[in-house]
PDB file of C-alpha atoms in Angstrom:
ATOM      1  CA  LEU A   1      33.834  85.277 104.493  1.00  0.00           C
ATOM      2  CA  ASP A   2      35.273  88.751 104.759  1.00  0.00           C
ATOM      3  CA  TYR A   3      37.615  90.942 102.775  1.00  0.00           C
ATOM      4  CA  THR A   4      39.151  94.373 103.251  1.00  0.00           C
ATOM      5  CA  PHE A   5      39.887  96.340 100.089  1.00  0.00           C
ATOM      6  CA  ALA A   6      42.802  98.750  99.671  1.00  0.00           C
ATOM      7  CA  LYS A   7      40.687 101.934  99.717  1.00  0.00           C
ATOM      8  CA  GLY A   8      39.076 101.233 103.084  1.00  0.00           C
ATOM      9  CA  TYR A   9      36.068  99.199 101.976  1.00  0.00           C
ATOM     10  CA  TYR A  10      35.204  96.127 104.018  1.00  0.00           C
ATOM     11  CA  LEU A  11      32.791  93.343 102.981  1.00  0.00           C
ATOM     12  CA  ASN A  12      31.505  90.480 105.100  1.00  0.00           C
ATOM     13  CA  LEU A  13      29.302  87.625 103.878  1.00  0.00           C
ATOM     14  CA  GLY A  14      27.734  84.868 105.960  1.00  0.00           C
ATOM     15  CA  TYR A  15      25.020  82.210 105.998  1.00  0.00           C
ATOM     16  CA  LEU A  16      22.967  80.891 108.909  1.00  0.00           C
ATOM     17  CA  TYR A  17      20.885  77.717 108.930  1.00  0.00           C
ATOM     18  CA  ASN A  18      18.431  77.460 111.835  1.00  0.00           C
ATOM     19  CA  SER A  19      16.688  74.069 112.015  1.00  0.00           C
ATOM     20  CA  MET A  20      14.168  75.593 114.450  1.00  0.00           C
ATOM     21  CA  GLY A  21      13.448  78.576 112.171  1.00  0.00           C
ATOM     22  CA  SER A  22      10.254  79.353 110.323  1.00  0.00           C
ATOM     23  CA  THR A  23       9.756  79.466 106.578  1.00  0.00           C
ATOM     24  CA  SER A  24       6.560  81.546 106.586  1.00  0.00           C
ATOM     25  CA  THR A  25       6.297  83.964 109.550  1.00  0.00           C
ATOM     26  CA  ASN A  26       6.427  87.729 108.967  1.00  0.00           C
ATOM     27  CA  ILE A  27       9.391  89.981 109.797  1.00  0.00           C
ATOM     28  CA  ALA A  28       7.668  91.487 112.856  1.00  0.00           C
ATOM     29  CA  ARG A  29       8.619  88.249 114.629  1.00  0.00           C
ATOM     30  CA  LEU A  30      12.246  89.370 114.450  1.00  0.00           C
ATOM     31  CA  PHE A  31      11.762  91.516 117.558  1.00  0.00           C
ATOM     32  CA  ALA A  32       9.289  89.193 119.301  1.00  0.00           C
ATOM     33  CA  PHE A  33      10.889  85.738 119.212  1.00  0.00           C
ATOM     34  CA  GLU A  34      12.950  84.282 122.057  1.00  0.00           C
ATOM     35  CA  LEU A  35      16.641  84.449 121.246  1.00  0.00           C
ATOM     36  CA  SER A  36      18.798  81.571 122.472  1.00  0.00           C
ATOM     37  CA  ALA A  37      22.015  79.796 121.525  1.00  0.00           C
ATOM     38  CA  LYS A  38      19.900  77.210 119.669  1.00  0.00           C
ATOM     39  CA  ASN A  39      17.596  79.750 118.014  1.00  0.00           C
ATOM     40  CA  LEU A  40      19.551  82.774 116.743  1.00  0.00           C
ATOM     41  CA  TYR A  41      17.184  84.067 114.055  1.00  0.00           C
ATOM     42  CA  PRO A  42      13.454  83.510 113.377  1.00  0.00           C
ATOM     43  CA  TYR A  43      13.895  82.155 109.835  1.00  0.00           C
ATOM     44  CA  ARG A  44      15.301  78.821 108.726  1.00  0.00           C
ATOM     45  CA  HIS A  45      17.775  80.393 106.285  1.00  0.00           C
ATOM     46  CA  ALA A  46      19.534  83.760 106.460  1.00  0.00           C
ATOM     47  CA  ILE A  47      22.141  85.352 104.212  1.00  0.00           C
ATOM     48  CA  PHE A  48      24.152  88.139 105.808  1.00  0.00           C
ATOM     49  CA  LEU A  49      25.967  90.845 103.861  1.00  0.00           C
ATOM     50  CA  GLN A  50      27.771  93.777 105.445  1.00  0.00           C
ATOM     51  CA  GLY A  51      29.704  96.601 103.870  1.00  0.00           C
ATOM     52  CA  THR A  52      31.551  99.416 105.622  1.00  0.00           C
ATOM     53  CA  LYS A  53      33.682 102.362 104.574  1.00  0.00           C
ATOM     54  CA  GLN A  54      35.801 104.876 106.447  1.00  0.00           C
ATOM     55  CA  ILE A  55      34.652 107.984 104.535  1.00  0.00           C
ATOM     56  CA  THR A  56      36.946 110.431 106.318  1.00  0.00           C
ATOM     57  CA  PRO A  57      39.167 109.955 109.377  1.00  0.00           C
ATOM     58  CA  LEU A  58      36.183 111.068 111.502  1.00  0.00           C
ATOM     59  CA  LEU A  59      33.207 109.603 109.572  1.00  0.00           C
ATOM     60  CA  PHE A  60      32.405 105.907 109.192  1.00  0.00           C
ATOM     61  CA  ALA A  61      29.429 104.421 107.296  1.00  0.00           C
ATOM     62  CA  GLY A  62      28.099 100.892 107.160  1.00  0.00           C
ATOM     63  CA  LEU A  63      25.176  98.837 105.939  1.00  0.00           C
ATOM     64  CA  ALA A  64      24.251  95.351 107.085  1.00  0.00           C
ATOM     65  CA  LEU A  65      21.613  93.336 105.255  1.00  0.00           C
ATOM     66  CA  ILE A  66      20.051  90.022 106.257  1.00  0.00           C
ATOM     67  CA  TYR A  67      17.941  88.311 103.603  1.00  0.00           C
ATOM     68  CA  SER A  68      15.918  85.182 104.299  1.00  0.00           C
ATOM     69  CA  PRO A  69      15.018  83.209 101.154  1.00  0.00           C
ATOM     70  CA  VAL A  70      11.800  81.814 102.606  1.00  0.00           C
ATOM     71  CA  GLU A  71       8.116  82.300 101.735  1.00  0.00           C
ATOM     72  CA  VAL A  72       7.925  85.949 102.905  1.00  0.00           C
ATOM     73  CA  HIS A  73      11.441  86.864 101.661  1.00  0.00           C
ATOM     74  CA  GLY A  74      12.290  88.561 104.959  1.00  0.00           C
ATOM     75  CA  LEU A  75      14.752  91.421 104.652  1.00  0.00           C
ATOM     76  CA  PHE A  76      16.424  93.339 107.471  1.00  0.00           C
ATOM     77  CA  LEU A  77      18.485  96.485 106.810  1.00  0.00           C
ATOM     78  CA  ASN A  78      20.790  98.069 109.375  1.00  0.00           C
ATOM     79  CA  PRO A  79      22.440 101.304 108.143  1.00  0.00           C
ATOM     80  CA  THR A  80      24.905 103.070 110.467  1.00  0.00           C
ATOM     81  CA  LEU A  81      26.794 106.348 110.528  1.00  0.00           C
ATOM     82  CA  THR A  82      29.444 107.079 113.150  1.00  0.00           C
ATOM     83  CA  TYR A  83      31.101 110.437 113.657  1.00  0.00           C
ATOM     84  CA  ASN A  84      34.074 110.825 115.980  1.00  0.00           C
ATOM     85  CA  VAL A  85      33.531 114.158 117.779  1.00  0.00           C
ATOM     86  CA  ALA A  86      36.521 113.944 120.140  1.00  0.00           C
ATOM     87  CA  THR A  87      39.009 111.435 121.477  1.00  0.00           C
ATOM     88  CA  ASN A  88      36.965 108.450 122.751  1.00  0.00           C
ATOM     89  CA  TRP A  89      33.614 110.143 121.893  1.00  0.00           C
ATOM     90  CA  ASP A  90      31.395 109.047 118.986  1.00  0.00           C
ATOM     91  CA  LEU A  91      27.954 110.031 117.735  1.00  0.00           C
ATOM     92  CA  ASP A  92      26.096 107.157 116.075  1.00  0.00           C
ATOM     93  CA  LEU A  93      22.978 107.147 113.925  1.00  0.00           C
ATOM     94  CA  ILE A  94      21.631 103.606 113.626  1.00  0.00           C
ATOM     95  CA  GLY A  95      18.646 102.408 111.601  1.00  0.00           C
ATOM     96  CA  GLN A  96      16.764  99.128 111.816  1.00  0.00           C
ATOM     97  CA  PHE A  97      14.274  98.381 109.052  1.00  0.00           C
ATOM     98  CA  GLY A  98      12.449  95.089 108.508  1.00  0.00           C
ATOM     99  CA  PHE A  99      10.647  94.172 105.284  1.00  0.00           C
ATOM    100  CA  ASP A 100       8.299  91.384 104.148  1.00  0.00           C
ATOM    101  CA  ARG A 101       7.368  90.614 100.583  1.00  0.00           C
ATOM    102  CA  GLU A 102       3.612  90.660 100.194  1.00  0.00           C
ATOM    103  CA  ASN A 103       1.780  90.487  96.843  1.00  0.00           C
ATOM    104  CA  GLY A 104       5.076  90.928  94.987  1.00  0.00           C
ATOM    105  CA  ARG A 105       6.006  94.119  96.873  1.00  0.00           C
ATOM    106  CA  TYR A 106       8.071  94.732  99.979  1.00  0.00           C
ATOM    107  CA  ARG A 107       6.393  96.400 102.961  1.00  0.00           C
ATOM    108  CA  SER A 108       8.035  97.507 106.174  1.00  0.00           C
ATOM    109  CA  PRO A 109       6.143  96.886 109.422  1.00  0.00           C
ATOM    110  CA  ILE A 110       9.280  97.704 111.445  1.00  0.00           C
ATOM    111  CA  GLN A 111      11.265 100.937 111.306  1.00  0.00           C
ATOM    112  CA  SER A 112      13.525 102.168 114.088  1.00  0.00           C
ATOM    113  CA  LEU A 113      16.070 104.945 114.198  1.00  0.00           C
ATOM    114  CA  PHE A 114      18.466 105.394 117.114  1.00  0.00           C
ATOM    115  CA  PHE A 115      20.872 108.143 118.079  1.00  0.00           C
ATOM    116  CA  ARG A 116      23.692 107.204 120.420  1.00  0.00           C
ATOM    117  CA  ILE A 117      26.473 109.096 122.138  1.00  0.00           C
ATOM    118  CA  LYS A 118      29.281 106.684 122.957  1.00  0.00           C
ATOM    119  CA  TRP A 119      32.271 107.123 125.225  1.00  0.00           C
ATOM    120  CA  SER A 120      35.037 104.539 124.875  1.00  0.00           C
ATOM    121  CA  PHE A 121      37.608 104.114 127.630  1.00  0.00           C
TER     122      PHE A 121
END
């Protein structure tokens, strides 16, 4: 499901069922499992929520969240900022953060931050 609001907000909601997925492995497996057309995500269930907003004509922000309602309550956050520096040139700041719920609290064994210069033609 997706919807674009009048003031430039965009929301996207999805659900994935993976019959081959785990119900108990930790989030670190997200970057270690073998991706295939039959195995898209390491957990059996995943709820996807994405929101984006064009803040100014040159600045774009977004946040994607994947929550897995399984034993470890896996949570993946993907914040992004994009700044258009010139025609066809963008600077992107992209985060990837994975969380597991352990003893009633979330912990993050995975944190990545990327900077990208992108030329579109």
